[in-house]
Coordinates of C-alpha atoms in Angstrom, one line a residue:
M1 CA 86.9 106.0 84.9
S2 CA 88.9 104.1 82.2
A3 CA 90.2 107.2 80.3
F4 CA 91.9 110.4 81.4
R5 CA 92.5 113.7 79.7
Y6 CA 93.8 117.2 80.7
H7 CA 92.4 120.2 78.9
N8 CA 95.4 122.3 78.0
R9 CA 95.1 126.1 77.4
F10 CA 97.0 125.7 74.1
G11 CA 97.1 123.1 71.4
A12 CA 94.4 121.0 69.8
E13 CA 91.5 119.9 72.0
L14 CA 88.8 117.6 70.7
R15 CA 85.2 118.8 71.3
P16 CA 82.2 116.5 71.7
N17 CA 80.5 117.9 68.6
G18 CA 82.9 116.5 66.0
V19 CA 85.2 119.5 65.9
T20 CA 88.6 120.4 67.3
R21 CA 89.5 123.6 69.0
F22 CA 92.9 125.0 68.1
S23 CA 94.7 127.5 70.3
F24 CA 98.1 129.0 69.4
W25 CA 100.1 131.8 71.0
A26 CA 102.0 133.8 68.3
P27 CA 102.3 137.4 69.6
A28 CA 104.8 138.3 66.9
C29 CA 102.2 137.5 64.1
E30 CA 99.2 139.5 63.0
T31 CA 97.8 136.6 61.0
V32 CA 98.0 132.8 61.3
T33 CA 96.5 130.2 59.0
L34 CA 95.6 126.7 60.2
E35 CA 96.5 124.1 57.6
I36 CA 94.9 120.8 58.0
E37 CA 95.5 118.0 55.6
N38 CA 92.6 117.5 53.1
L39 CA 91.0 120.8 54.2
A40 CA 91.3 124.3 52.8
P41 CA 93.5 126.7 54.8
L42 CA 91.6 128.4 57.6
A43 CA 92.3 131.9 59.0
M44 CA 92.5 131.9 62.8
T45 CA 91.1 134.7 65.1
R46 CA 93.6 136.7 67.1
D47 CA 92.9 138.3 70.5
E48 CA 94.8 141.3 72.0
H49 CA 97.3 138.9 73.6
G50 CA 98.4 137.3 70.4
I51 CA 96.4 134.1 71.0
F52 CA 94.9 132.6 67.8
T53 CA 91.9 130.3 68.1
L54 CA 89.7 128.4 65.7
E55 CA 87.3 125.5 65.8
A56 CA 87.7 123.2 62.7
P57 CA 85.7 120.2 61.4
C58 CA 88.3 117.5 62.1
G59 CA 88.9 114.8 64.6
A60 CA 91.5 112.5 66.0
G61 CA 94.3 111.7 63.5
A62 CA 94.0 114.9 61.6
R63 CA 97.5 116.3 60.7
Y64 CA 97.9 120.1 60.9
R65 CA 100.4 123.0 61.0
Y66 CA 100.2 126.7 61.7
R67 CA 101.4 129.0 58.9
V68 CA 103.1 131.9 60.6
N69 CA 104.4 133.6 57.4
P70 CA 104.2 132.8 53.7
D71 CA 107.4 130.8 53.8
L72 CA 106.9 128.9 57.1
A73 CA 104.4 126.5 58.6
V74 CA 105.2 125.1 62.0
A75 CA 104.3 122.3 64.3
D76 CA 102.1 123.1 67.3
P77 CA 104.3 123.9 70.3
A78 CA 101.6 122.1 72.4
S79 CA 101.4 119.1 70.0
R80 CA 100.5 115.8 71.6
D81 CA 102.0 113.8 68.8
Q82 CA 104.7 114.3 66.2
P83 CA 105.0 111.0 64.3
D84 CA 107.3 112.5 61.6
G85 CA 109.5 114.5 64.0
V86 CA 109.8 118.1 65.0
H87 CA 109.8 119.4 61.5
G88 CA 106.7 117.5 60.5
P89 CA 103.0 118.1 61.0
S90 CA 101.3 117.7 64.4
V91 CA 98.5 115.2 64.9
V92 CA 95.2 115.6 66.7
V93 CA 95.0 113.1 69.5
D94 CA 92.0 111.7 71.4
P95 CA 93.4 111.3 74.9
T96 CA 90.5 109.1 75.9
A97 CA 91.2 106.5 73.2
Y98 CA 93.5 104.5 75.6
S99 CA 91.6 102.4 78.1
W100 CA 93.5 102.3 81.4
R101 CA 93.5 99.0 83.3
N102 CA 94.8 100.6 86.5
N103 CA 92.6 103.6 86.7
Q104 CA 92.4 103.6 90.5
W105 CA 96.1 104.0 91.1
L106 CA 96.9 106.8 93.5
G107 CA 100.7 106.4 93.7
K108 CA 102.9 105.8 96.7
P109 CA 104.1 107.8 99.7
W110 CA 107.5 109.4 99.0
E111 CA 109.1 107.4 101.9
E112 CA 108.8 104.2 99.8
A113 CA 110.7 105.6 96.9
V114 CA 113.7 103.8 95.5
I115 CA 114.4 105.4 92.1
Y116 CA 115.9 103.9 89.0
E117 CA 116.9 106.5 86.4
L118 CA 116.8 105.3 82.7
H119 CA 117.0 106.5 79.2
A120 CA 114.1 105.3 77.0
G121 CA 116.0 105.1 73.7
L122 CA 118.9 103.0 75.1
L123 CA 116.5 100.5 76.6
G124 CA 114.5 100.0 73.4
G125 CA 111.8 102.6 73.7
F126 CA 108.7 102.5 75.7
A127 CA 108.1 98.8 74.8
G128 CA 111.7 97.9 75.7
I129 CA 111.4 99.4 79.1
R130 CA 108.3 97.3 79.8
T131 CA 110.3 94.1 79.3
Q132 CA 112.5 95.1 82.3
L133 CA 109.9 96.3 84.8
E134 CA 109.3 92.9 86.5
E135 CA 113.0 92.4 87.2
L136 CA 113.3 95.9 88.7
V137 CA 110.3 95.1 91.0
R138 CA 111.8 91.8 92.1
L139 CA 115.0 93.7 92.9
G140 CA 113.2 96.1 95.2
I141 CA 112.9 99.2 92.9
T142 CA 109.7 101.2 93.6
A143 CA 110.0 104.0 90.9
I144 CA 111.5 104.5 87.5
E145 CA 112.5 108.0 86.4
I146 CA 112.6 108.4 82.6
M147 CA 115.0 110.9 81.1
P148 CA 113.2 113.6 79.0
I149 CA 111.0 112.2 76.2
N150 CA 109.8 115.4 74.7
S151 CA 110.2 115.6 70.9
F152 CA 113.7 116.6 69.7
G153 CA 115.6 116.9 66.5
G154 CA 116.8 113.6 65.0
T155 CA 116.2 110.1 66.4
R156 CA 118.5 110.0 69.4
N157 CA 119.2 112.5 72.1
W158 CA 119.6 112.7 75.9
G159 CA 116.3 114.6 75.8
Y160 CA 117.5 118.0 77.1
D161 CA 117.5 119.4 73.5
G162 CA 113.7 119.0 73.2
V163 CA 111.5 121.6 71.4
L164 CA 108.0 120.2 71.8
P165 CA 107.4 119.4 75.4
Y166 CA 104.0 117.9 75.1
A167 CA 104.8 115.3 72.4
P168 CA 106.5 112.0 73.3
A169 CA 109.5 111.4 70.9
A170 CA 108.3 109.2 68.1
A171 CA 111.6 107.3 68.2
Y172 CA 110.4 105.8 71.5
G173 CA 106.9 104.9 70.5
S174 CA 103.4 106.4 70.3
P175 CA 101.5 108.2 73.0
D176 CA 99.5 105.1 73.6
D177 CA 102.7 103.1 73.9
L178 CA 103.8 105.4 76.7
K179 CA 100.5 105.1 78.4
A180 CA 100.8 101.3 78.2
L181 CA 104.2 101.5 79.9
I182 CA 102.9 103.6 82.7
D183 CA 99.8 101.3 83.1
Q184 CA 102.0 98.2 83.3
A185 CA 104.3 99.9 85.8
H186 CA 101.4 100.8 88.1
E187 CA 100.0 97.3 87.8
L188 CA 103.4 96.1 89.2
G189 CA 103.3 98.7 92.0
L190 CA 106.0 101.0 90.4
M191 CA 105.8 104.7 90.4
V192 CA 106.9 106.5 87.2
F193 CA 108.5 109.9 87.2
L194 CA 109.4 112.0 84.2
D195 CA 112.4 114.3 83.8
V196 CA 111.1 117.7 82.3
V197 CA 113.2 120.5 80.8
Y198 CA 111.7 124.0 81.1
N199 CA 114.8 126.2 81.4
H200 CA 115.7 126.2 77.6
L201 CA 114.7 124.8 74.2
G202 CA 116.9 122.8 71.9
P203 CA 118.5 124.1 68.7
D204 CA 116.8 121.9 66.1
G205 CA 113.1 122.5 65.3
N206 CA 112.7 125.4 67.7
Y207 CA 110.6 127.9 65.6
L208 CA 109.3 129.9 68.6
P209 CA 111.7 132.8 68.1
I210 CA 110.0 133.5 64.8
Y211 CA 106.4 133.8 66.0
A212 CA 106.6 134.2 69.8
T213 CA 109.6 136.3 70.6
D214 CA 107.9 137.2 73.9
F215 CA 108.5 133.5 75.0
F216 CA 112.1 134.3 75.7
D217 CA 114.0 136.3 78.3
H218 CA 117.3 137.4 76.7
D219 CA 118.5 139.1 79.9
N220 CA 118.6 135.7 81.7
N221 CA 120.3 133.3 79.3
S222 CA 121.8 130.2 80.9
T223 CA 124.6 127.8 80.0
W224 CA 122.1 125.7 78.1
G225 CA 120.4 128.4 75.9
T226 CA 118.2 131.5 75.7
G227 CA 116.3 132.3 78.9
I228 CA 112.6 131.6 79.1
A229 CA 110.2 134.4 80.1
F230 CA 108.5 132.7 83.0
A231 CA 107.2 136.1 84.3
R232 CA 104.7 136.1 81.4
D233 CA 101.4 134.4 82.2
E234 CA 101.2 132.6 78.9
V235 CA 104.6 131.1 79.3
A236 CA 104.3 130.3 83.0
Q237 CA 101.0 128.5 82.3
F238 CA 102.3 126.7 79.3
F239 CA 104.8 124.8 81.5
I240 CA 102.4 124.4 84.5
D241 CA 99.9 122.8 82.1
N242 CA 102.7 120.6 80.9
V243 CA 103.3 119.2 84.4
L244 CA 99.5 118.7 84.9
Y245 CA 99.2 117.1 81.4
W246 CA 101.8 114.5 82.2
A247 CA 100.3 113.9 85.7
M248 CA 96.7 113.8 84.7
E249 CA 96.5 112.6 81.2
Y250 CA 99.5 110.1 81.3
R251 CA 99.2 109.4 85.0
F252 CA 102.9 110.0 85.7
D253 CA 103.5 110.0 89.5
G254 CA 105.6 113.1 89.4
V255 CA 108.2 115.1 87.5
R256 CA 111.8 116.0 88.1
I257 CA 112.4 119.6 87.0
D258 CA 115.7 119.9 85.3
A259 CA 118.1 122.9 86.2
A260 CA 115.4 124.6 88.3
S261 CA 118.0 127.3 89.2
A262 CA 117.8 128.5 85.5
I263 CA 114.0 129.2 85.9
T264 CA 114.2 133.0 86.4
D265 CA 110.8 133.7 88.0
H266 CA 110.9 132.2 91.5
A267 CA 107.1 132.8 91.9
W268 CA 106.5 130.2 89.2
F269 CA 107.3 127.4 91.6
G270 CA 104.6 128.5 94.0
K271 CA 102.1 128.7 91.2
L272 CA 103.0 125.2 90.0
L273 CA 102.7 123.7 93.5
A274 CA 99.3 125.3 94.1
Q275 CA 97.8 124.1 90.8
V276 CA 99.1 120.5 91.3
R277 CA 97.6 120.4 94.8
E278 CA 94.3 121.9 93.5
K279 CA 93.9 119.6 90.5
S280 CA 95.2 116.2 91.9
E281 CA 92.6 113.7 92.9
T282 CA 92.0 113.2 96.7
G283 CA 94.5 110.9 98.1
R284 CA 96.8 110.9 95.1
H285 CA 100.5 111.2 95.4
V286 CA 102.1 113.5 92.8
H287 CA 105.7 114.2 93.6
L288 CA 107.6 117.3 92.4
I289 CA 111.4 116.7 92.4
L290 CA 114.0 119.4 91.8
E291 CA 117.4 119.5 90.3
N292 CA 118.6 122.8 91.7
E293 CA 122.2 124.1 91.8
N294 CA 121.0 126.9 94.1
N295 CA 120.3 124.4 97.0
D296 CA 117.0 126.3 97.6
A297 CA 115.9 124.7 100.8
G298 CA 112.9 127.1 100.9
L299 CA 111.3 125.3 97.9
L300 CA 111.6 122.0 99.8
R301 CA 110.0 123.6 102.9
D302 CA 107.2 125.0 100.7
G303 CA 106.2 121.5 99.6
F304 CA 108.4 120.3 96.8
T305 CA 109.0 116.7 97.4
A306 CA 112.8 116.4 97.2
Q307 CA 115.9 117.5 95.4
W308 CA 118.7 115.6 93.7
N309 CA 121.5 116.0 96.2
D310 CA 124.5 116.7 94.0
D311 CA 126.5 117.5 97.1
V312 CA 126.5 114.0 98.4
H313 CA 127.5 112.6 95.0
N314 CA 130.2 115.1 94.5
V315 CA 131.9 114.7 97.8
L316 CA 131.8 110.9 97.6
H317 CA 133.2 111.1 94.1
V318 CA 136.2 113.1 95.4
L319 CA 136.7 110.6 98.2
L320 CA 136.4 107.6 95.9
T321 CA 138.4 108.8 92.9
G322 CA 140.6 111.6 94.2
E323 CA 139.5 113.8 91.3
Q324 CA 139.4 117.5 92.0
E325 CA 139.0 119.3 88.7
G326 CA 136.0 121.2 87.5
Y327 CA 133.1 121.3 90.0
Y328 CA 134.8 118.7 92.2
E329 CA 137.1 121.6 93.3
M330 CA 134.1 122.7 95.5
F331 CA 134.5 119.5 97.5
S332 CA 138.3 119.0 97.5
E333 CA 139.1 120.7 100.8
R334 CA 138.4 118.5 103.8
P335 CA 135.9 116.3 101.9
I336 CA 135.3 114.0 104.9
E337 CA 134.0 117.0 106.9
I338 CA 131.8 117.9 104.0
L339 CA 130.4 114.3 103.9
A340 CA 129.6 114.5 107.6
R341 CA 127.7 117.7 107.1
V342 CA 125.8 116.3 104.1
L343 CA 124.7 113.2 106.1
E344 CA 123.6 115.4 109.1
E345 CA 122.1 118.4 107.4
G346 CA 121.4 117.6 103.8
F347 CA 123.3 120.2 101.8
A348 CA 127.0 120.9 102.0
Y349 CA 126.7 124.4 100.7
Q350 CA 124.2 126.4 102.8
G351 CA 125.2 130.0 101.9
E352 CA 129.0 129.6 101.7
I353 CA 131.1 130.9 98.8
N354 CA 131.4 128.3 96.1
P355 CA 135.1 128.4 95.1
Y356 CA 134.3 127.2 91.6
S357 CA 132.0 130.1 90.8
G358 CA 133.1 132.6 93.4
K359 CA 129.4 133.2 94.4
K360 CA 127.4 132.2 97.5
R361 CA 125.5 128.9 97.1
G362 CA 122.6 127.4 99.0
M363 CA 120.8 128.1 102.2
P364 CA 120.4 126.3 105.6
S365 CA 118.8 122.9 105.4
S366 CA 119.4 121.2 108.8
D367 CA 115.7 121.4 109.7
L368 CA 114.6 119.4 106.6
P369 CA 113.9 115.6 106.9
P370 CA 116.4 113.3 105.2
T371 CA 113.8 112.2 102.7
K372 CA 114.0 115.7 101.1
F373 CA 117.3 114.6 99.6
I374 CA 117.9 112.1 96.8
F375 CA 121.2 110.2 97.2
F376 CA 122.9 108.9 94.1
L377 CA 126.4 107.8 93.2
Q378 CA 125.7 108.0 89.5
N379 CA 123.2 109.6 87.2
H380 CA 123.1 110.7 83.5
D381 CA 124.8 114.1 84.3
Q382 CA 127.6 112.9 86.5
T383 CA 128.5 110.0 84.3
G384 CA 127.6 111.4 80.8
N385 CA 129.3 114.8 81.4
R386 CA 132.7 113.0 81.7
A387 CA 134.6 113.1 78.4
F388 CA 134.4 109.4 77.9
G389 CA 131.3 108.7 80.1
E390 CA 133.1 106.2 82.4
R391 CA 131.0 104.8 85.2
L392 CA 132.2 105.0 88.8
I393 CA 132.9 101.2 88.8
S394 CA 135.8 101.9 86.3
L395 CA 137.2 104.7 88.5
A396 CA 137.0 103.6 92.1
N397 CA 138.4 100.9 94.3
P398 CA 135.9 98.0 94.3
E399 CA 135.7 97.7 98.1
A400 CA 135.4 101.4 98.6
L401 CA 132.6 101.6 96.0
H402 CA 130.8 98.7 97.7
A403 CA 131.0 100.7 101.0
A404 CA 129.6 103.9 99.4
Y405 CA 126.9 101.8 97.6
A406 CA 125.7 100.4 100.9
L407 CA 125.7 103.9 102.5
M408 CA 123.4 105.0 99.7
F409 CA 120.8 102.4 100.5
L410 CA 121.1 102.2 104.3
C411 CA 120.8 105.9 105.2
P412 CA 117.4 107.6 105.3
M413 CA 117.9 109.7 102.2
V414 CA 116.0 108.5 99.1
P415 CA 118.3 106.3 97.0
M416 CA 118.6 106.5 93.2
L417 CA 120.3 104.1 90.8
F418 CA 121.4 104.8 87.2
M419 CA 120.4 102.1 84.7
G420 CA 122.8 99.2 84.9
E421 CA 124.3 100.2 88.2
E422 CA 122.5 97.4 89.9
W423 CA 124.6 94.8 88.1
G424 CA 127.8 96.8 88.1
S425 CA 127.6 97.8 84.5
T426 CA 130.8 99.0 83.0
S427 CA 129.2 100.3 79.8
P428 CA 130.0 104.0 79.4
F429 CA 127.2 106.6 79.2
Q430 CA 128.3 109.2 76.7
F431 CA 126.8 112.4 75.4
F432 CA 124.9 111.7 72.2
C433 CA 122.6 113.4 69.8
D434 CA 121.5 113.3 66.2
F435 CA 122.2 116.7 64.6
H436 CA 123.5 117.3 61.1
D437 CA 125.5 119.7 59.0
E438 CA 126.7 122.9 60.6
L439 CA 124.8 122.2 63.9
A440 CA 126.5 118.8 64.2
D441 CA 129.9 120.5 63.8
Q442 CA 129.1 123.1 66.4
V443 CA 128.0 120.5 68.9
R444 CA 131.0 118.2 68.3
E445 CA 133.5 121.0 68.7
G446 CA 131.6 122.6 71.5
R447 CA 131.7 119.3 73.4
R448 CA 135.4 119.0 73.0
K449 CA 136.1 122.6 73.9
E450 CA 134.3 122.1 77.2
F451 CA 137.2 119.9 78.3
A452 CA 140.1 122.1 77.2
K453 CA 140.6 123.3 80.8
F454 CA 141.2 119.8 82.1
K455 CA 144.8 118.6 82.2
A456 CA 144.0 115.4 80.3
F457 CA 142.6 117.4 77.4
N458 CA 144.8 120.5 77.1
D459 CA 145.9 119.8 73.5
A460 CA 143.8 119.3 70.3
E461 CA 145.0 115.8 69.8
S462 CA 143.7 114.5 73.1
R463 CA 140.4 116.4 72.7
A464 CA 140.0 114.8 69.3
R465 CA 139.6 111.4 71.1
I466 CA 136.4 112.5 72.8
P467 CA 133.6 110.7 71.1
D468 CA 131.6 112.5 68.5
P469 CA 128.1 113.1 70.0
N470 CA 126.4 112.7 66.6
A471 CA 128.0 109.3 65.7
L472 CA 125.6 106.4 66.0
S473 CA 128.4 104.4 67.7
T474 CA 128.4 106.9 70.6
F475 CA 124.7 106.1 71.2
E476 CA 125.2 102.3 70.8
N477 CA 128.3 102.3 73.1
S478 CA 126.1 103.9 75.8
R479 CA 123.6 101.1 75.8
P480 CA 124.0 99.0 79.0
N481 CA 125.4 95.6 78.2
R482 CA 122.9 93.2 79.7
R483 CA 125.2 90.2 79.2
Q484 CA 127.2 91.5 82.1
R485 CA 124.2 90.7 84.4
D486 CA 125.0 87.0 84.0
T487 CA 128.7 87.2 84.7
P488 CA 130.0 86.4 88.2
Q489 CA 130.6 90.0 88.9
G490 CA 127.1 91.0 87.6
K491 CA 125.5 88.4 89.8
L492 CA 127.4 89.6 92.8
W493 CA 126.3 93.2 92.3
L494 CA 122.7 92.0 91.8
E495 CA 122.8 90.0 95.0
R496 CA 124.2 93.0 96.9
T497 CA 121.6 95.3 95.5
A498 CA 118.7 92.9 96.4
E499 CA 120.1 92.4 99.9
L500 CA 120.6 96.1 100.6
L501 CA 117.1 96.9 99.4
A502 CA 115.6 94.2 101.5
L503 CA 117.4 95.5 104.5
R504 CA 116.1 99.0 103.7
R505 CA 112.5 97.8 103.5
H506 CA 112.8 96.0 106.8
W507 CA 114.7 98.5 108.9
I508 CA 114.2 101.9 107.4
T509 CA 111.4 102.4 104.8
S510 CA 108.3 102.1 107.0
H511 CA 109.9 104.3 109.7
L512 CA 111.0 107.3 107.6
D513 CA 108.0 109.4 108.6
N514 CA 109.3 111.8 111.2
A515 CA 112.9 110.5 111.0
Y516 CA 115.5 113.1 111.7
S517 CA 119.3 113.4 112.1
I518 CA 120.9 113.2 115.5
G519 CA 124.4 114.0 114.4
A520 CA 127.4 113.0 112.3
S521 CA 131.0 113.1 113.1
V522 CA 134.4 112.5 111.5
I523 CA 136.2 109.5 112.9
G524 CA 139.2 109.3 110.6
D525 CA 140.9 111.0 107.7
K526 CA 138.4 109.4 105.4
A527 CA 135.9 108.0 107.9
V528 CA 132.6 109.2 109.2
M529 CA 129.8 108.0 111.4
A530 CA 126.2 109.3 111.3
S531 CA 122.9 108.6 113.2
W532 CA 119.2 109.2 112.8
K533 CA 116.2 108.8 115.0
L534 CA 113.6 106.8 113.1
G535 CA 109.9 107.3 113.3
N536 CA 109.4 104.2 115.5
G537 CA 112.0 105.3 118.0
D538 CA 114.8 103.1 116.7
I539 CA 118.2 104.8 116.2
L540 CA 120.0 104.0 112.9
H541 CA 123.8 104.3 112.9
V542 CA 126.1 104.0 109.9
A543 CA 129.9 104.2 109.7
L544 CA 131.9 104.5 106.5
N545 CA 135.7 104.2 106.1
L546 CA 137.2 105.0 102.7
D547 CA 140.8 105.1 104.0
D548 CA 143.5 102.4 103.9
D549 CA 143.8 102.3 107.7
L550 CA 141.6 100.4 110.2
I551 CA 139.4 102.6 112.4
R552 CA 138.2 101.7 115.9
F553 CA 134.9 103.1 117.1
S554 CA 132.0 102.3 119.5
E555 CA 129.0 100.2 118.3
N556 CA 126.4 98.0 119.8
D557 CA 125.5 94.4 118.9
A558 CA 122.5 95.1 116.6
L559 CA 124.5 94.9 113.3
I560 CA 122.4 94.8 110.2
Y561 CA 125.1 95.0 107.5
S562 CA 128.8 95.0 107.0
T563 CA 130.7 95.1 103.7
A564 CA 133.8 93.6 105.4
E565 CA 134.0 89.8 106.0
D566 CA 135.3 88.6 109.4
R567 CA 135.1 92.0 110.8
E568 CA 136.0 92.4 114.5
A569 CA 133.3 94.2 116.5
G570 CA 134.2 97.8 117.1
T571 CA 136.4 98.1 114.1
L572 CA 136.0 99.6 110.7
P573 CA 138.4 97.9 108.3
P574 CA 139.9 99.8 105.4
R575 CA 137.3 100.7 102.6
S576 CA 134.3 99.3 104.5
F577 CA 130.9 100.2 105.8
V578 CA 128.7 99.0 108.7
A579 CA 125.2 99.8 109.7
W580 CA 123.5 98.9 113.0
V581 CA 120.3 99.8 114.8
E582 CA 119.5 100.5 118.4
I583 CA 116.1 99.0 119.0
A584 CA 113.7 101.3 120.9
P585 CA 112.7 100.0 124.3

């Protein structure tokens, strides 16, 4: 097979007889007219569920809209292509037109994952990402994770304000450009994951409230927008089909589901898991990753691949920077004990009261393997949700950061880098979008209001310094400065990254199957030691000291890495890390 397609329940599907079948859910409408360029308007047939269908004499490249009332014609919510943006017409796409070179690719086992999160727009679109793939492979990266690419209002956006989840944003390239990126990544042995957003829709170009009010659940709104009615079959399947569409038609190796805690129907996750298992080819690896504030260990037991472990990031951020405002308050009391629990059991919060929200958070996770947890020091959220988007390298002691960086790679959790982190980029990552008029004003002021409760921004003058999300300069300032790669500091970080990843491959990666924790303990005010039994019987030990005092502890002679030069055996100098292995007899 050199071409792939997934037959969606909704949208425009090419038929072999030279026609296209259109399917559109608009339960708030009694009539809908299909308008195809160069054809007379066509009345669609409505069923009892509000699904409108029609077969029309057109093929690939045809531009179309649905007229839902005399004054409004809208894009297809399941559009595969929106070359003129979210307010323009949709385009019929032939999914089989792209000829895949690597059509036998089945992905990689999860244990091999070393993830690199990136933003397509900041790296030059789909074509720009392709120019950097080989250097990532040489470094030791095995997967890239692309922030959301669904069509959004304007030409630049983080992607979490998308409104057409099936259409790649035209600002990044065409559907075939995206397929070429994935094809090349697979040729190089890289997995490709996609960040998807199902918990809300963006504010610009979202016409669903006009023709599909039943799409929304107003009793379960979230921080990000109106709730989505996942309990309705049409809505649930719309998003399940979206996962399968990206996996089957575009050959993504998995998705990361944003803010899973805001998906109100818990049964949806089981339905998704079942259909992905049923429809994936034999032997293929399709990984389902969660971002989940609820720390729902049950979903990980049920078969979801892994979860972004915010707990490990948050507690290390407190230890590295001393910051305790906002959600860092949750990790400010005895943080070193929290870190020990995270390294041993996965989650910090396993049903305890979250002091930030006053509610219980999480569930027991100690039975889960360490590979169920994704370990990161930076990502788009934790960096970009700062007022000025500073990276950790600008906030933490360099030696302490190096020590935490080594821990990320040399523990059995799955490591994830944020673009530019591998060379110690100091470029900020700021919140940016491309809205206009009243909406732009609302977003700008809303962004600044978010920080009013922080000491540094408790007056209007200080908040006015927060970058305007709509300004082009905010977007451009967020682009990683690749010139830093060639500086002495950049080369040092690249050498560290390559060395740590080589050590991970040699000592850890191939032995992660059946690995489990055998304990973690606090050995100082800001020092911890943790151990894991690997699948080959070896025992991996790590020790981290983020304090200013030297720590003495017991170790054997099989040292594999130390961040401190001229370290005396059995000591852990200030702001240092060591890892060693007990070889199985």
